[in-house]
CSV table of C-alpha atoms in Angstrom, one decimal:
chain,number,residue,atom,x,y,z
A,9,MET,CA,0.0,0.0,0.0
A,10,ASP,CA,1.3,3.5,-0.9
A,11,ARG,CA,2.1,5.7,2.0
A,12,ASP,CA,-0.3,8.6,2.4
A,13,THR,CA,2.1,11.4,3.3
A,14,ALA,CA,-0.7,14.0,3.7
A,15,LEU,CA,-2.5,11.8,6.2
A,16,ASP,CA,0.8,11.2,8.1
A,17,THR,CA,1.4,14.9,8.2
A,18,TYR,CA,-2.0,15.6,9.8
A,19,ARG,CA,-1.4,12.8,12.3
A,20,TYR,CA,1.9,14.4,13.4
A,21,LEU,CA,0.4,17.8,13.6
A,22,ARG,CA,-2.5,16.7,15.8
A,23,GLY,CA,-0.4,14.4,18.0
A,24,GLY,CA,2.5,17.0,18.2
A,25,ILE,CA,0.5,19.3,20.5
A,26,PRO,CA,-0.1,16.8,23.3
A,27,VAL,CA,3.6,15.8,23.0
A,28,MET,CA,4.6,19.5,23.5
A,29,LEU,CA,2.3,19.7,26.5
A,30,VAL,CA,4.0,16.6,28.0
A,31,LEU,CA,7.3,18.3,27.4
A,32,LEU,CA,6.1,21.4,29.3
A,33,ALA,CA,4.5,19.4,32.1
A,34,THR,CA,7.7,17.4,32.6
A,35,ALA,CA,9.9,20.5,32.8
A,36,LEU,CA,7.5,21.9,35.4
A,37,ILE,CA,7.6,18.7,37.4
A,38,ILE,CA,11.4,18.6,37.4
A,39,GLU,CA,11.5,22.2,38.5
A,40,ARG,CA,9.0,21.4,41.3
A,41,ALA,CA,11.2,18.5,42.5
A,42,ARG,CA,14.2,20.9,42.8
A,43,ALA,CA,12.2,23.7,44.3
A,44,THR,CA,10.2,21.4,46.7
A,45,CYS,CA,7.2,23.6,46.1
A,46,TRP,CA,4.9,24.8,43.4
A,47,GLN,CA,4.8,28.3,41.8
A,48,THR,CA,1.6,30.2,41.9
A,49,SER,CA,0.9,29.9,38.2
A,50,ILE,CA,2.2,28.2,35.1
A,51,SER,CA,3.3,31.6,33.7
A,52,ALA,CA,5.5,32.1,36.8
A,53,TYR,CA,7.7,29.2,35.5
A,54,TYR,CA,9.0,31.6,32.9
A,55,PHE,CA,11.3,32.9,35.7
A,56,THR,CA,12.5,29.4,36.8
A,57,SER,CA,14.9,26.8,35.4
A,58,ALA,CA,12.0,25.7,33.1
A,59,HIS,CA,12.4,29.0,31.3
A,60,GLY,CA,13.8,27.5,28.0
A,61,VAL,CA,11.3,24.6,27.8
A,62,PHE,CA,8.4,27.0,28.7
A,63,ILE,CA,9.2,29.3,25.7
A,64,GLY,CA,10.2,26.5,23.3
A,65,ALA,CA,7.2,24.3,24.0
A,66,ILE,CA,4.7,27.1,23.7
A,67,CYS,CA,6.3,28.4,20.5
A,68,ALA,CA,6.1,24.9,19.0
A,69,ILE,CA,2.4,24.6,19.9
A,70,GLY,CA,1.9,28.0,18.2
A,71,THR,CA,3.6,26.8,15.1
A,72,LEU,CA,1.5,23.6,15.0
A,73,LEU,CA,-1.7,25.6,15.4
A,74,ILE,CA,-0.8,27.9,12.5
A,75,VAL,CA,0.4,25.1,10.2
A,76,TYR,CA,-2.7,22.9,10.9
A,77,LYS,CA,-5.4,23.5,8.3
A,78,GLY,CA,-8.8,23.7,9.8
A,79,SER,CA,-11.7,21.8,8.2
A,80,ARG,CA,-13.6,25.1,7.7
A,81,ASP,CA,-12.4,28.7,7.0
A,82,THR,CA,-13.7,29.9,10.4
A,83,GLU,CA,-11.8,27.1,12.2
A,84,ASP,CA,-8.6,27.8,10.2
A,85,ILE,CA,-8.7,31.5,11.0
A,86,LEU,CA,-9.3,30.9,14.7
A,87,LEU,CA,-6.4,28.4,14.8
A,88,ASN,CA,-4.1,30.9,13.1
A,89,LEU,CA,-5.1,33.6,15.6
A,90,ALA,CA,-4.6,31.3,18.5
A,91,GLY,CA,-1.2,30.3,17.1
A,92,ILE,CA,0.0,33.8,16.7
A,93,LEU,CA,-1.1,34.8,20.2
A,94,THR,CA,0.7,31.7,21.6
A,95,PHE,CA,4.0,33.3,20.5
A,96,VAL,CA,3.0,36.5,22.4
A,97,VAL,CA,2.3,34.4,25.5
A,98,ALA,CA,5.7,32.8,25.2
A,99,PHE,CA,7.7,36.0,24.5
A,100,VAL,CA,6.0,38.4,26.8
A,101,PRO,CA,6.2,37.2,30.4
A,102,THR,CA,3.7,37.8,33.1
A,103,SER,CA,4.9,40.2,35.8
A,104,ARG,CA,7.6,38.6,38.0
A,105,PRO,CA,6.1,37.2,41.2
A,106,VAL,CA,7.1,38.8,44.4
A,107,MET,CA,7.5,35.4,45.9
A,108,LEU,CA,9.2,32.9,43.7
A,109,CYS,CA,9.3,29.4,45.1
A,110,GLY,CA,12.7,27.7,45.2
A,111,GLU,CA,16.2,28.8,44.5
A,112,SER,CA,16.6,28.3,40.8
A,113,ALA,CA,14.9,31.5,39.6
A,114,LEU,CA,16.3,33.6,36.8
A,115,PRO,CA,18.3,36.6,38.2
A,116,VAL,CA,16.3,39.8,38.6
A,117,GLY,CA,16.9,41.8,35.5
A,118,ALA,CA,17.8,38.9,33.3
A,119,VAL,CA,14.8,39.6,31.1
A,120,THR,CA,14.4,43.3,30.3
A,121,ASP,CA,11.5,45.1,28.8
A,122,ASP,CA,13.6,46.1,25.8
A,123,ALA,CA,14.5,42.4,25.2
A,124,VAL,CA,10.8,41.4,25.3
A,125,ILE,CA,9.9,44.2,22.9
A,126,ASP,CA,12.7,43.2,20.5
A,127,ASP,CA,11.4,39.6,20.5
A,128,VAL,CA,7.9,40.7,19.7
A,129,TRP,CA,9.1,42.9,16.8
A,130,ALA,CA,10.9,39.9,15.4
A,131,LEU,CA,7.6,38.1,15.5
A,132,VAL,CA,5.9,41.0,13.7
A,133,VAL,CA,8.5,41.0,11.0
A,134,ALA,CA,8.2,37.2,10.5
A,135,LEU,CA,4.4,37.4,10.3
A,136,VAL,CA,4.4,40.3,7.8
A,137,LEU,CA,6.9,38.5,5.5
A,138,ALA,CA,4.9,35.3,5.8
A,139,ARG,CA,1.7,37.1,4.9
A,140,VAL,CA,3.3,38.9,1.9
A,141,ALA,CA,4.8,35.7,0.6
A,142,SER,CA,1.5,33.9,1.0
A,143,TRP,CA,-0.4,36.6,-0.8
A,144,TRP,CA,2.2,36.6,-3.6
A,145,MET,CA,2.1,32.8,-4.1
A,146,TYR,CA,-1.7,32.6,-4.1
A,147,ARG,CA,-1.8,35.5,-6.6
A,148,ARG,CA,0.9,34.1,-8.8
A,149,THR,CA,-0.6,30.6,-8.9
A,150,ARG,CA,-4.2,31.8,-8.9
A,151,THR,CA,-5.1,29.3,-6.2
A,152,GLY,CA,-6.8,31.7,-3.9
A,153,ARG,CA,-10.5,31.4,-3.2
A,154,ALA,CA,-13.3,33.3,-1.6
A,155,ARG,CA,-13.8,32.7,2.2
A,156,SER,CA,-17.1,31.6,3.7
A,157,PRO,CA,-19.2,34.3,5.4
A,158,LEU,CA,-18.2,33.4,8.9
A,159,GLY,CA,-14.7,32.8,7.8
A,160,GLU,CA,-14.6,36.4,6.4
A,161,LEU,CA,-16.0,37.7,9.7
A,162,ALA,CA,-13.3,35.7,11.6
A,163,THR,CA,-10.7,37.2,9.3
A,164,TRP,CA,-11.7,40.8,10.2
A,165,ILE,CA,-11.8,39.9,13.9
A,166,GLN,CA,-8.3,38.5,13.6
A,167,ARG,CA,-7.1,41.7,11.8
A,168,ALA,CA,-8.7,43.9,14.4
A,169,VAL,CA,-7.0,42.0,17.3
A,170,LEU,CA,-3.6,42.0,15.7
A,171,ALA,CA,-4.0,45.7,14.7
A,172,VAL,CA,-4.8,46.7,18.2
A,173,GLY,CA,-1.8,44.7,19.5
A,174,LEU,CA,0.5,46.3,16.9
A,175,LEU,CA,-0.7,49.8,17.7
A,176,THR,CA,-0.2,49.2,21.4
A,177,LEU,CA,3.3,47.9,20.8
A,178,VAL,CA,4.2,51.0,18.8
A,179,PHE,CA,2.6,53.7,20.9
A,180,ALA,CA,2.5,52.2,24.4
A,181,PRO,CA,5.3,49.5,24.6
A,182,GLN,CA,5.5,49.5,28.3
A,183,TRP,CA,1.8,48.9,28.7
A,184,PHE,CA,2.1,46.2,26.1
A,185,VAL,CA,4.9,44.4,28.1
A,186,ALA,CA,2.8,44.7,31.3
A,187,ASN,CA,-0.5,43.4,29.9
A,188,ALA,CA,0.0,41.5,26.6
A,189,HIS,CA,0.7,38.1,28.2
A,190,GLY,CA,-2.7,37.9,30.0
A,191,MET,CA,-4.8,39.4,27.3
A,192,ALA,CA,-3.2,37.2,24.6
A,193,ALA,CA,-3.7,34.1,26.7
A,194,VAL,CA,-7.4,34.8,27.2
A,195,THR,CA,-8.0,35.7,23.6
A,196,MET,CA,-6.0,32.6,22.5
A,197,PHE,CA,-8.2,30.3,24.6
A,198,VAL,CA,-11.4,32.1,23.4
A,199,SER,CA,-10.3,31.4,19.8
A,200,PHE,CA,-9.6,27.9,20.6
A,201,ILE,CA,-12.9,27.3,22.3
A,202,GLY,CA,-14.5,28.5,19.1
A,203,THR,CA,-12.7,25.8,17.1
A,204,VAL,CA,-13.8,23.1,19.5
A,205,LEU,CA,-17.4,24.2,19.1
A,206,ILE,CA,-17.1,24.1,15.4
A,207,ASN,CA,-15.7,20.5,15.6
A,208,ALA,CA,-18.5,19.5,17.9
A,209,PHE,CA,-21.0,20.7,15.3
A,210,LEU,CA,-19.1,18.9,12.5
A,211,ALA,CA,-18.6,15.7,14.4
A,212,GLY,CA,-22.4,15.4,14.9
A,213,ARG,CA,-22.9,15.6,11.1
A,214,GLN,CA,-20.5,12.9,10.0
A,215,ASP,CA,-21.2,9.7,8.1
A,216,GLN,CA,-21.5,6.8,10.6
A,217,VAL,CA,-20.0,4.4,8.1
A,218,LYS,CA,-17.0,6.6,7.4
A,219,CYS,CA,-16.5,7.6,11.0
A,220,PRO,CA,-18.2,5.4,13.7
A,221,ASN,CA,-19.3,6.8,17.1
A,222,THR,CA,-20.0,10.3,15.7
A,223,GLN,CA,-22.5,11.2,18.4
A,224,VAL,CA,-20.0,10.1,21.1
A,225,TYR,CA,-17.3,12.5,19.7
A,226,HIS,CA,-20.0,15.2,19.3
A,227,ARG,CA,-20.8,15.0,23.0
A,228,VAL,CA,-17.2,14.8,24.0
A,229,TYR,CA,-16.3,17.9,22.1
A,230,GLN,CA,-19.3,19.7,23.5
A,231,ALA,CA,-18.2,18.8,27.0
A,232,ILE,CA,-14.7,19.9,26.4
A,233,SER,CA,-15.8,23.3,25.0
A,234,LEU,CA,-18.1,23.9,28.0
A,235,ALA,CA,-15.4,22.8,30.5
A,236,MET,CA,-12.8,25.1,28.8
A,237,ALA,CA,-15.2,28.1,28.8
A,238,LEU,CA,-16.0,27.6,32.5
A,239,THR,CA,-12.4,27.1,33.4
A,240,LEU,CA,-11.3,30.1,31.4
A,241,VAL,CA,-13.8,32.3,33.3
A,242,ALA,CA,-12.5,30.8,36.6
A,243,ALA,CA,-8.9,31.6,35.5
A,244,VAL,CA,-9.7,35.2,34.8
A,245,ILE,CA,-11.6,35.6,38.1
A,246,VAL,CA,-8.9,34.1,40.3
A,247,HIS,CA,-6.2,36.2,38.5
A,248,LEU,CA,-8.2,39.4,39.2
A,249,VAL,CA,-9.4,38.5,42.7
A,250,LEU,CA,-6.6,36.6,44.4
A,251,ASP,CA,-3.4,38.3,45.5
A,252,GLY,CA,-0.2,36.9,46.9
A,253,PHE,CA,0.9,33.3,47.1
A,254,ASN,CA,-2.2,31.3,46.2
A,255,HIS,CA,-2.2,28.1,44.2
A,256,ALA,CA,-5.8,28.4,43.0
A,257,VAL,CA,-4.5,30.2,39.9
A,258,LEU,CA,-2.1,27.3,39.2
A,259,VAL,CA,-5.0,24.7,39.6
A,260,VAL,CA,-7.3,26.4,37.1
A,261,GLU,CA,-4.5,27.0,34.6
A,262,VAL,CA,-3.5,23.3,34.8
A,263,ALA,CA,-7.1,22.3,34.3
A,264,LEU,CA,-7.5,24.6,31.2
A,265,ILE,CA,-4.3,23.3,29.6
A,266,ALA,CA,-5.3,19.7,30.4
A,267,GLU,CA,-8.7,20.3,28.6
A,268,PHE,CA,-6.8,21.8,25.7
A,269,GLY,CA,-4.6,18.7,25.5
A,270,ALA,CA,-7.6,16.3,25.9
A,271,TYR,CA,-9.2,17.8,22.8
A,272,TRP,CA,-6.2,17.2,20.7
A,273,VAL,CA,-5.8,13.6,22.0
A,274,VAL,CA,-9.5,12.9,21.2
A,275,GLN,CA,-9.3,14.5,17.7
A,276,THR,CA,-6.1,12.6,16.9
A,277,VAL,CA,-7.8,9.3,17.8
A,278,GLU,CA,-11.0,10.2,16.0
A,279,LEU,CA,-9.4,11.4,12.7
A,280,TRP,CA,-6.5,8.9,12.7
A,281,ASN,CA,-7.5,7.6,9.3
A,282,THR,CA,-8.7,11.0,7.9
A,283,SER,CA,-6.7,14.0,6.8
A,284,VAL,CA,-9.6,16.5,6.9
A,285,ARG,CA,-13.0,16.3,8.5
A,286,ASP,CA,-14.7,17.2,5.2
A,287,ASP,CA,-14.0,13.7,4.0
A,288,VAL,CA,-16.3,12.2,6.6
A,289,VAL,CA,-19.1,14.8,6.8
A,290,ASP,CA,-22.5,13.3,5.8
A,291,ASP,CA,-23.9,14.7,2.6
A,292,GLY,CA,-27.5,14.0,3.8
A,293,CYS,CA,-27.7,16.9,6.3
A,294,GLN,CA,-30.8,18.9,6.9
A,295,PRO,CA,-31.2,22.2,4.8
A,296,ALA,CA,-30.5,24.4,7.9
A,297,GLU,CA,-27.4,22.3,8.7
A,298,LYS,CA,-26.2,22.6,5.1
A,299,ARG,CA,-26.5,26.4,5.2
A,300,LEU,CA,-24.5,26.5,8.4
A,301,LEU,CA,-21.9,24.2,6.9
A,302,ARG,CA,-21.5,26.6,3.9
A,303,ALA,CA,-21.3,29.6,6.2
A,304,LEU,CA,-18.5,28.1,8.3
């Protein structure tokens, strides 16, 4: 049997995200063993010996999200937005905790605001060049196509989010350094919850012959999206309400990332023999469902 390289690529892209989460979790556990205590949040591990893995794993996840092609235009745009914001989360640290647990922390002043801003500008340049190259290739080869209505809406939302971020970086760089990490993280997870909801809808409209247990996957994706939404709200609340050394923030962040990883594990298993979900969507949908499918 000939090897399906496209299918193998999708398998690696889906499975790569849980692997990167395992890498990040392992680095945090090793740091915990040395420090004999937990930091107050996952973001605080930026300032520990897990610094390198923290940045590397998150950037790798961002790359996978951008490269992964969503089944619908809206999903693809949301994944791209989440992937870009993942780099911001990695490059722009949260404020350094007053109390860092353990003795392996980065020296105070090791990460300056200027260095953070330089890293973000490098990201901006890379994204601009990638966008120009993409536009030129699609135009040269005439392989571009019109987006779906909701995909077009998602595109303008993405442009607005990135434009606000760029303007803030230019005109209020210190405010950007102080706030971009948290705002990017929340927007990233909101985008990702949207992709899970889209897949929940699509999973419920799949051909039972081509993809057995469609209703099971439909309910699982619904449950994950609901859990992620509730956990994200809890994460925002505890960040705003709790001060000082409190591990509630760490708990909700771990739960949110675990839900994120669970989605990719489930999707990897479900679509192991499928490159894109379109290949298994049932053509016999109801008229209203067909309209929504076209809109996505």
